[in-house]
């Protein structure tokens, strides 16, 4: 509902500019994922816990403990409504969480450390996982007592001339490192240690198409929300984007699928490698965090040009995520484990505080209205004003667009996170350290945190006051 | 993300709290064949008397059945009086699920009553001074209270116990509270002239808004939680962006009368503000202008809260179309310092009913689930429950205006539970 009052120039901007907040719960965050609605941010910790942040308060909304303590959480995947979350860890397990009460709906051991696990977009009881030195798995968790695990092929479909001289020996070391569902869930796209991309049909579990991008392992595959764009990070320091055909179209034959690289993003001078990559909300931009470097690079996809480098924290950044519909970027710090958020900051419009004034672009010639300074009897004025209030006002009907933005906050489609009122306590437990026998002290970290959030929020130190700088703007008393 | 103010085709949606029939539609917009644009043209050209829904549908298909007119009166009758508070009752609120009534008083207690039987469920004690304001969390499980002891407390309704960590931070009396629609944030206004946004989970101040230069008398959240409204006795109403904490708009009436309460309309497009010049104004806050002024009550000294409700035609009526039966109009309610509670039609500004019964100032009013019940409270230490009845005259919907019957005298009942006033 704040849109009509928001500065249009702010709404036109689609890239975040400044560091706006730092989140931290006790733990070192290593992976991140925004919920589909964008109101929650899940973060997986190096020690196996998961924290769900509420992005309205920037506070922890829920903590989930279930993975083997000390084993890193590898990936997170949200169900559409935001009620369920799938997490995977190198402790071999994938866990499906119900955030209504924090319970574990399913816990499945896949028999190998998990690289990445992703939920089926339409059915939260199905998931695909890429495993360490094993075949990727399509798991059906519908039956709680007996989850079905189907192994998917590792090897690409190759034309005869692409075969290695000694196929058996080469293929023995050919594994899948990453797997992702297309938005309709009809296909799975996997990346391998030898730089191949495979498209696997979810129903037949057969590879229907393959392409070799490079000879180094593929690190990460991301699909845009439309499912027509693919972003691939490989360890050859090149990020590639590819256009995908409409795989959900059943009329599409496998041999009609031709994948072509659209753009290659790389730093030719410094040969930077990329830690983690992500699309922007509408896939217009590609961003990447860099190895041994403190910056996030943002490229524009139309021309493939670098448009922005996000700076802020003095540490290397790991996972990066773009908010599903707002210009907000989240990233984890590799050393501190903190979560950083970049966004847009606007200076306060002073005219909003002073209702008698309005901000104008240039001098406006003042023209006196005919009756502006006529002296009228007070009662007459009041009566006239009251008589003018004759429009029909509708205080009940809500705009269609507004309802859409709210996404059905009530009702069954919209699930909302319960508010736990003991969150503060559970947080402080871990922040209190024993400094002697029977003596406890609150970790200074905790104190720092609270302050930091407020600091970051003001954005004062980062923000460049350029819009309403006062120069050249004329102020004029309004009517 | 359209930011223009063009009227979009609209759909009746559930209100934030009282969602009864999500699919009920307001035919004012989709009933007429010519759509919203023409409707706006009518607004400018036609005098208000001609703008009844009937005239807007004149070029639609001729109706076979009788067209309905907006009822010109409402008939809420006294149903119950709840007694037990030892001093004046400052605020009374229905829980969002309609099950409970919470009331807070200058005697430093909060009482939770069963809304159907009127039985006292809990008396919440813990505050050290009078309590000015209460707010229900959206899930009806938690009640927040703000007191003159400068502390905001959260209460677990199932146990009647105060939750461990009170919200401490205000330097003076806490005067007004509101929960965000998700229940994760609380906004508070205080005599210390500040508005605080609280993270409910950690009981910490998230943001402090440098709001006003006089005590903050009212705060509210808009239906999607992106805006906060605050008002103060400095005469200003300010609209804030929740996520950035910036002031987006300031509303001021030229008389600068102290504003004592502010609330967003159910659709979030207007704010209703009560001022100490015995007026209640409806503001289009985007354009920053008053669209309606409601008069007829007396409000010169006390902070009196306001409420929105809806009403439709008599459901018993047979000879009307289904679509017409669902038509709803909005009313605004406000207490008065002479013991009345006044209900106005939002668009026509006509007084629909005056509820008479309280002895002295009526401080709080709230409209319950499905708009069938109104609760009021006042300086006479009582809470009154009013039930909607069909208009007494059978042809009431056709324009007779004779429902302002004097309410039956209240039986004097002592005790801490509610007593039925009738039967």
PDB file of C-alpha atoms in Angstrom, chain B residues 47-263:
ATOM      1  CA  UNK B  47     -25.514  16.102  -6.331  1.00  0.00           C
ATOM      2  CA  UNK B  48     -25.131  13.599  -3.591  1.00  0.00           C
ATOM      3  CA  UNK B  49     -28.822  12.784  -3.283  1.00  0.00           C
ATOM      4  CA  UNK B  50     -28.852  11.401  -6.780  1.00  0.00           C
ATOM      5  CA  UNK B  51     -25.854   9.221  -6.229  1.00  0.00           C
ATOM      6  CA  UNK B  52     -27.737   6.436  -4.634  1.00  0.00           C
ATOM      7  CA  UNK B  53     -26.712   3.099  -6.075  1.00  0.00           C
ATOM      8  CA  UNK B  54     -30.022   3.018  -7.879  1.00  0.00           C
ATOM      9  CA  UNK B  55     -29.256   5.952 -10.102  1.00  0.00           C
ATOM     10  CA  UNK B  56     -25.929   4.502 -11.099  1.00  0.00           C
ATOM     11  CA  UNK B  57     -27.569   1.485 -12.541  1.00  0.00           C
ATOM     12  CA  UNK B  58     -30.089   3.309 -14.619  1.00  0.00           C
ATOM     13  CA  UNK B  59     -28.600   2.277 -17.916  1.00  0.00           C
ATOM     14  CA  UNK B  60     -27.996  -1.307 -16.912  1.00  0.00           C
ATOM     15  CA  UNK B  61     -30.503  -3.984 -17.745  1.00  0.00           C
ATOM     16  CA  UNK B  62     -33.894  -3.191 -16.230  1.00  0.00           C
ATOM     17  CA  UNK B  63     -34.197  -5.154 -13.032  1.00  0.00           C
ATOM     18  CA  UNK B  64     -37.048  -7.549 -12.747  1.00  0.00           C
ATOM     19  CA  UNK B  65     -36.946  -7.516  -9.019  1.00  0.00           C
ATOM     20  CA  UNK B  66     -37.027  -4.656  -6.636  1.00  0.00           C
ATOM     21  CA  UNK B  67     -33.884  -2.582  -6.374  1.00  0.00           C
ATOM     22  CA  UNK B  68     -32.567  -2.044  -2.916  1.00  0.00           C
ATOM     23  CA  UNK B  69     -31.869   1.267  -1.374  1.00  0.00           C
ATOM     24  CA  UNK B  70     -29.306   1.864   1.238  1.00  0.00           C
ATOM     25  CA  UNK B  71     -30.949   1.472   4.631  1.00  0.00           C
ATOM     26  CA  UNK B  72     -31.152   4.867   6.271  1.00  0.00           C
ATOM     27  CA  UNK B  73     -30.944   3.563   9.769  1.00  0.00           C
ATOM     28  CA  UNK B  74     -29.419   0.774  11.778  1.00  0.00           C
ATOM     29  CA  UNK B  75     -30.919  -0.923  14.744  1.00  0.00           C
ATOM     30  CA  UNK B  76     -28.397  -2.069  17.300  1.00  0.00           C
ATOM     31  CA  UNK B  77     -30.062  -2.852  20.621  1.00  0.00           C
ATOM     32  CA  UNK B  78     -28.474  -3.263  24.050  1.00  0.00           C
ATOM     33  CA  UNK B  79     -27.666  -6.888  24.657  1.00  0.00           C
ATOM     34  CA  UNK B  80     -25.408  -7.112  27.652  1.00  0.00           C
ATOM     35  CA  UNK B  81     -23.535  -4.956  30.114  1.00  0.00           C
ATOM     36  CA  UNK B  82     -20.192  -6.163  31.425  1.00  0.00           C
ATOM     37  CA  UNK B  83     -19.211  -4.850  34.832  1.00  0.00           C
ATOM     38  CA  UNK B  84     -16.132  -5.474  36.887  1.00  0.00           C
ATOM     39  CA  UNK B  85     -13.644  -2.717  36.210  1.00  0.00           C
ATOM     40  CA  UNK B  86     -13.191  -0.416  39.160  1.00  0.00           C
ATOM     41  CA  UNK B  87     -12.406   2.669  37.121  1.00  0.00           C
ATOM     42  CA  UNK B  88     -13.130   3.979  33.672  1.00  0.00           C
ATOM     43  CA  UNK B  89     -12.613   1.570  30.780  1.00  0.00           C
ATOM     44  CA  UNK B  90     -10.242   3.095  28.235  1.00  0.00           C
ATOM     45  CA  UNK B  91     -10.462   0.641  25.359  1.00  0.00           C
ATOM     46  CA  UNK B  92     -12.337  -2.455  24.344  1.00  0.00           C
ATOM     47  CA  UNK B  93     -11.451  -4.763  21.462  1.00  0.00           C
ATOM     48  CA  UNK B  94     -12.841  -7.907  19.882  1.00  0.00           C
ATOM     49  CA  UNK B  95     -10.276 -10.594  19.223  1.00  0.00           C
ATOM     50  CA  UNK B  96      -9.823 -11.126  15.461  1.00  0.00           C
ATOM     51  CA  UNK B  97     -11.466 -14.549  15.701  1.00  0.00           C
ATOM     52  CA  UNK B  98     -14.463 -12.980  17.445  1.00  0.00           C
ATOM     53  CA  UNK B  99     -14.255 -15.230  20.461  1.00  0.00           C
ATOM     54  CA  UNK B 100     -13.044 -12.817  23.098  1.00  0.00           C
ATOM     55  CA  UNK B 101     -13.531  -9.256  24.196  1.00  0.00           C
ATOM     56  CA  UNK B 102     -10.596  -7.557  25.881  1.00  0.00           C
ATOM     57  CA  UNK B 103     -10.999  -4.400  27.913  1.00  0.00           C
ATOM     58  CA  UNK B 104      -8.450  -2.275  29.703  1.00  0.00           C
ATOM     59  CA  UNK B 105      -9.016   0.230  32.399  1.00  0.00           C
ATOM     60  CA  UNK B 106      -7.548   2.949  34.527  1.00  0.00           C
ATOM     61  CA  UNK B 107      -7.644   0.436  37.410  1.00  0.00           C
ATOM     62  CA  UNK B 108      -4.463  -1.124  35.868  1.00  0.00           C
ATOM     63  CA  UNK B 109      -6.169  -4.374  34.888  1.00  0.00           C
ATOM     64  CA  UNK B 110      -7.167  -5.984  31.633  1.00  0.00           C
ATOM     65  CA  UNK B 111     -10.193  -8.222  31.518  1.00  0.00           C
ATOM     66  CA  UNK B 112     -10.857 -10.886  28.924  1.00  0.00           C
ATOM     67  CA  UNK B 113     -14.513 -11.748  28.421  1.00  0.00           C
ATOM     68  CA  UNK B 114     -16.163 -14.461  26.422  1.00  0.00           C
ATOM     69  CA  UNK B 115     -17.893 -12.603  23.633  1.00  0.00           C
ATOM     70  CA  UNK B 116     -20.956 -14.844  23.477  1.00  0.00           C
ATOM     71  CA  UNK B 117     -21.725 -15.434  27.145  1.00  0.00           C
ATOM     72  CA  UNK B 118     -20.136 -12.342  28.617  1.00  0.00           C
ATOM     73  CA  UNK B 119     -18.368 -14.462  31.231  1.00  0.00           C
ATOM     74  CA  UNK B 120     -15.117 -13.130  32.606  1.00  0.00           C
ATOM     75  CA  UNK B 121     -12.312 -15.443  31.467  1.00  0.00           C
ATOM     76  CA  UNK B 122      -9.215 -13.731  32.841  1.00  0.00           C
ATOM     77  CA  UNK B 123      -8.218 -10.647  34.717  1.00  0.00           C
ATOM     78  CA  UNK B 124      -4.693  -9.740  33.656  1.00  0.00           C
ATOM     79  CA  UNK B 125      -2.778  -7.982  36.377  1.00  0.00           C
ATOM     80  CA  UNK B 126       0.810  -6.802  36.231  1.00  0.00           C
ATOM     81  CA  UNK B 127       0.796  -3.209  35.125  1.00  0.00           C
ATOM     82  CA  UNK B 128       1.517  -0.650  37.795  1.00  0.00           C
ATOM     83  CA  UNK B 129      -0.632   2.120  36.384  1.00  0.00           C
ATOM     84  CA  UNK B 130      -3.694   2.684  34.278  1.00  0.00           C
ATOM     85  CA  UNK B 131      -3.842   1.063  30.852  1.00  0.00           C
ATOM     86  CA  UNK B 132      -4.737   3.221  27.893  1.00  0.00           C
ATOM     87  CA  UNK B 133      -4.520   0.831  25.003  1.00  0.00           C
ATOM     88  CA  UNK B 134      -4.699  -2.816  23.989  1.00  0.00           C
ATOM     89  CA  UNK B 135      -4.130  -4.629  20.706  1.00  0.00           C
ATOM     90  CA  UNK B 136      -4.816  -8.209  19.654  1.00  0.00           C
ATOM     91  CA  UNK B 137      -2.312 -10.198  17.668  1.00  0.00           C
ATOM     92  CA  UNK B 138      -3.788 -11.421  14.357  1.00  0.00           C
ATOM     93  CA  UNK B 139      -3.947 -15.017  15.587  1.00  0.00           C
ATOM     94  CA  UNK B 140      -5.970 -13.957  18.670  1.00  0.00           C
ATOM     95  CA  UNK B 141      -3.509 -15.682  20.962  1.00  0.00           C
ATOM     96  CA  UNK B 142      -1.634 -12.687  22.307  1.00  0.00           C
ATOM     97  CA  UNK B 143      -2.817  -9.367  23.645  1.00  0.00           C
ATOM     98  CA  UNK B 144      -0.517  -6.361  23.912  1.00  0.00           C
ATOM     99  CA  UNK B 145      -1.218  -3.631  26.423  1.00  0.00           C
ATOM    100  CA  UNK B 146       0.290  -0.193  26.898  1.00  0.00           C
ATOM    101  CA  UNK B 147       0.198   1.471  30.240  1.00  0.00           C
ATOM    102  CA  UNK B 148       0.994   4.667  32.077  1.00  0.00           C
ATOM    103  CA  UNK B 149       3.847   2.744  33.735  1.00  0.00           C
ATOM    104  CA  UNK B 150       5.657   3.240  30.351  1.00  0.00           C
ATOM    105  CA  UNK B 151       5.770  -0.484  29.666  1.00  0.00           C
ATOM    106  CA  UNK B 152       4.127  -2.549  26.963  1.00  0.00           C
ATOM    107  CA  UNK B 153       3.263  -6.063  28.041  1.00  0.00           C
ATOM    108  CA  UNK B 154       2.317  -9.082  25.984  1.00  0.00           C
ATOM    109  CA  UNK B 155      -0.190 -11.520  27.473  1.00  0.00           C
ATOM    110  CA  UNK B 156      -0.819 -15.139  26.601  1.00  0.00           C
ATOM    111  CA  UNK B 157      -4.584 -15.409  26.390  1.00  0.00           C
ATOM    112  CA  UNK B 158      -4.707 -19.156  26.948  1.00  0.00           C
ATOM    113  CA  UNK B 159      -3.020 -18.898  30.339  1.00  0.00           C
ATOM    114  CA  UNK B 160      -3.752 -15.314  31.291  1.00  0.00           C
ATOM    115  CA  UNK B 161      -0.072 -14.867  32.118  1.00  0.00           C
ATOM    116  CA  UNK B 162       2.223 -12.073  31.093  1.00  0.00           C
ATOM    117  CA  UNK B 163       4.925 -13.156  28.653  1.00  0.00           C
ATOM    118  CA  UNK B 164       8.430 -13.014  29.991  1.00  0.00           C
ATOM    119  CA  UNK B 165       9.891  -9.998  28.291  1.00  0.00           C
ATOM    120  CA  UNK B 166       7.940  -6.752  28.398  1.00  0.00           C
ATOM    121  CA  UNK B 167       8.710  -4.108  25.802  1.00  0.00           C
ATOM    122  CA  UNK B 168      10.593  -1.406  27.647  1.00  0.00           C
ATOM    123  CA  UNK B 169      11.786   1.747  25.982  1.00  0.00           C
ATOM    124  CA  UNK B 170       9.237   4.504  26.163  1.00  0.00           C
ATOM    125  CA  UNK B 171      10.014   7.400  28.435  1.00  0.00           C
ATOM    126  CA  UNK B 172       6.435   8.281  29.194  1.00  0.00           C
ATOM    127  CA  UNK B 173       2.892   6.887  29.116  1.00  0.00           C
ATOM    128  CA  UNK B 174       2.195   4.430  26.337  1.00  0.00           C
ATOM    129  CA  UNK B 175      -0.890   5.700  24.638  1.00  0.00           C
ATOM    130  CA  UNK B 176      -1.597   3.653  21.564  1.00  0.00           C
ATOM    131  CA  UNK B 177      -0.671   0.259  20.068  1.00  0.00           C
ATOM    132  CA  UNK B 178      -1.240  -1.719  16.891  1.00  0.00           C
ATOM    133  CA  UNK B 179      -0.037  -5.095  15.622  1.00  0.00           C
ATOM    134  CA  UNK B 180       1.182  -5.580  12.072  1.00  0.00           C
ATOM    135  CA  UNK B 181      -1.046  -7.875   9.996  1.00  0.00           C
ATOM    136  CA  UNK B 182       1.460 -10.707  10.288  1.00  0.00           C
ATOM    137  CA  UNK B 183       1.850 -10.183  14.015  1.00  0.00           C
ATOM    138  CA  UNK B 184       5.631  -9.852  13.786  1.00  0.00           C
ATOM    139  CA  UNK B 185       5.738  -6.129  14.526  1.00  0.00           C
ATOM    140  CA  UNK B 186       4.070  -3.841  16.992  1.00  0.00           C
ATOM    141  CA  UNK B 187       3.828  -0.084  16.689  1.00  0.00           C
ATOM    142  CA  UNK B 188       3.438   2.047  19.766  1.00  0.00           C
ATOM    143  CA  UNK B 189       2.763   5.714  20.320  1.00  0.00           C
ATOM    144  CA  UNK B 190       3.590   7.394  23.565  1.00  0.00           C
ATOM    145  CA  UNK B 191       3.356  10.582  25.545  1.00  0.00           C
ATOM    146  CA  UNK B 192       7.122  10.910  24.983  1.00  0.00           C
ATOM    147  CA  UNK B 193       6.252  12.053  21.407  1.00  0.00           C
ATOM    148  CA  UNK B 194       7.895   9.054  19.750  1.00  0.00           C
ATOM    149  CA  UNK B 195       6.574   6.187  17.695  1.00  0.00           C
ATOM    150  CA  UNK B 196       8.442   2.897  18.139  1.00  0.00           C
ATOM    151  CA  UNK B 197       8.341  -0.110  15.875  1.00  0.00           C
ATOM    152  CA  UNK B 198       9.010  -3.268  17.858  1.00  0.00           C
ATOM    153  CA  UNK B 199      10.202  -6.654  16.795  1.00  0.00           C
ATOM    154  CA  UNK B 200       7.672  -8.711  18.729  1.00  0.00           C
ATOM    155  CA  UNK B 201       9.824 -11.854  18.713  1.00  0.00           C
ATOM    156  CA  UNK B 202      12.799 -10.341  20.467  1.00  0.00           C
ATOM    157  CA  UNK B 203      10.922  -7.566  22.335  1.00  0.00           C
ATOM    158  CA  UNK B 204      13.431  -5.074  20.966  1.00  0.00           C
ATOM    159  CA  UNK B 205      12.932  -1.708  19.365  1.00  0.00           C
ATOM    160  CA  UNK B 206      13.435  -2.096  15.650  1.00  0.00           C
ATOM    161  CA  UNK B 207      12.990   1.490  14.687  1.00  0.00           C
ATOM    162  CA  UNK B 208      12.239   4.724  16.419  1.00  0.00           C
ATOM    163  CA  UNK B 209      10.299   7.238  14.380  1.00  0.00           C
ATOM    164  CA  UNK B 210      10.879  10.892  15.257  1.00  0.00           C
ATOM    165  CA  UNK B 211       7.213  11.379  14.956  1.00  0.00           C
ATOM    166  CA  UNK B 212       5.663  14.382  16.589  1.00  0.00           C
ATOM    167  CA  UNK B 213       6.140  17.374  18.827  1.00  0.00           C
ATOM    168  CA  UNK B 214       3.326  16.449  21.188  1.00  0.00           C
ATOM    169  CA  UNK B 215       2.069  13.210  22.721  1.00  0.00           C
ATOM    170  CA  UNK B 216       1.312  10.563  20.118  1.00  0.00           C
ATOM    171  CA  UNK B 217      -2.334   9.700  20.584  1.00  0.00           C
ATOM    172  CA  UNK B 218      -2.950   7.100  17.914  1.00  0.00           C
ATOM    173  CA  UNK B 219      -1.128   4.603  15.700  1.00  0.00           C
ATOM    174  CA  UNK B 220      -2.281   2.032  13.167  1.00  0.00           C
ATOM    175  CA  UNK B 221      -0.940  -0.411  10.572  1.00  0.00           C
ATOM    176  CA  UNK B 222      -2.362  -0.585   7.064  1.00  0.00           C
ATOM    177  CA  UNK B 223      -3.777  -3.922   5.903  1.00  0.00           C
ATOM    178  CA  UNK B 224      -0.588  -5.176   4.249  1.00  0.00           C
ATOM    179  CA  UNK B 225       1.726  -3.788   6.914  1.00  0.00           C
ATOM    180  CA  UNK B 226       3.730  -1.506   4.614  1.00  0.00           C
ATOM    181  CA  UNK B 227       2.462   1.735   6.154  1.00  0.00           C
ATOM    182  CA  UNK B 228       2.062   3.033   9.662  1.00  0.00           C
ATOM    183  CA  UNK B 229      -0.121   6.000  10.562  1.00  0.00           C
ATOM    184  CA  UNK B 230       0.430   8.099  13.658  1.00  0.00           C
ATOM    185  CA  UNK B 231      -1.373  11.108  15.029  1.00  0.00           C
ATOM    186  CA  UNK B 232      -0.702  13.526  17.782  1.00  0.00           C
ATOM    187  CA  UNK B 233      -2.181  16.383  19.722  1.00  0.00           C
ATOM    188  CA  UNK B 234       0.080  18.655  17.654  1.00  0.00           C
ATOM    189  CA  UNK B 235      -2.668  18.274  15.040  1.00  0.00           C
ATOM    190  CA  UNK B 236      -0.654  16.211  12.558  1.00  0.00           C
ATOM    191  CA  UNK B 237      -1.284  12.811  11.071  1.00  0.00           C
ATOM    192  CA  UNK B 238       1.805  11.224   9.592  1.00  0.00           C
ATOM    193  CA  UNK B 239       2.067   8.235   7.280  1.00  0.00           C
ATOM    194  CA  UNK B 240       5.286   6.230   7.551  1.00  0.00           C
ATOM    195  CA  UNK B 241       6.937   3.586   5.441  1.00  0.00           C
ATOM    196  CA  UNK B 242       7.375   0.559   7.682  1.00  0.00           C
ATOM    197  CA  UNK B 243      10.414  -0.827   5.913  1.00  0.00           C
ATOM    198  CA  UNK B 244      12.478   2.377   5.774  1.00  0.00           C
ATOM    199  CA  UNK B 245      11.037   4.331   8.694  1.00  0.00           C
ATOM    200  CA  UNK B 246      10.641   7.404   6.525  1.00  0.00           C
ATOM    201  CA  UNK B 247       7.735   9.781   6.713  1.00  0.00           C
ATOM    202  CA  UNK B 248       5.858   9.570   3.411  1.00  0.00           C
ATOM    203  CA  UNK B 249       3.072  12.054   4.049  1.00  0.00           C
ATOM    204  CA  UNK B 250       1.838  14.479   6.640  1.00  0.00           C
ATOM    205  CA  UNK B 251      -1.811  15.426   6.889  1.00  0.00           C
ATOM    206  CA  UNK B 252      -2.929  18.532   8.686  1.00  0.00           C
ATOM    207  CA  UNK B 253      -6.271  20.250   8.848  1.00  0.00           C
ATOM    208  CA  UNK B 254      -6.133  24.006   8.865  1.00  0.00           C
ATOM    209  CA  UNK B 255      -7.710  24.315  12.308  1.00  0.00           C
ATOM    210  CA  UNK B 256      -4.858  22.215  13.694  1.00  0.00           C
ATOM    211  CA  UNK B 257      -7.144  20.581  16.242  1.00  0.00           C
ATOM    212  CA  UNK B 258      -5.466  17.874  18.335  1.00  0.00           C
ATOM    213  CA  UNK B 259      -5.902  14.471  16.699  1.00  0.00           C
ATOM    214  CA  UNK B 260      -6.772  11.762  19.182  1.00  0.00           C
ATOM    215  CA  UNK B 261      -7.142   8.659  17.105  1.00  0.00           C
ATOM    216  CA  UNK B 262      -6.262   7.434  13.633  1.00  0.00           C
ATOM    217  CA  UNK B 263      -7.085   4.272  11.781  1.00  0.00           C
TER     218      UNK B 263
END
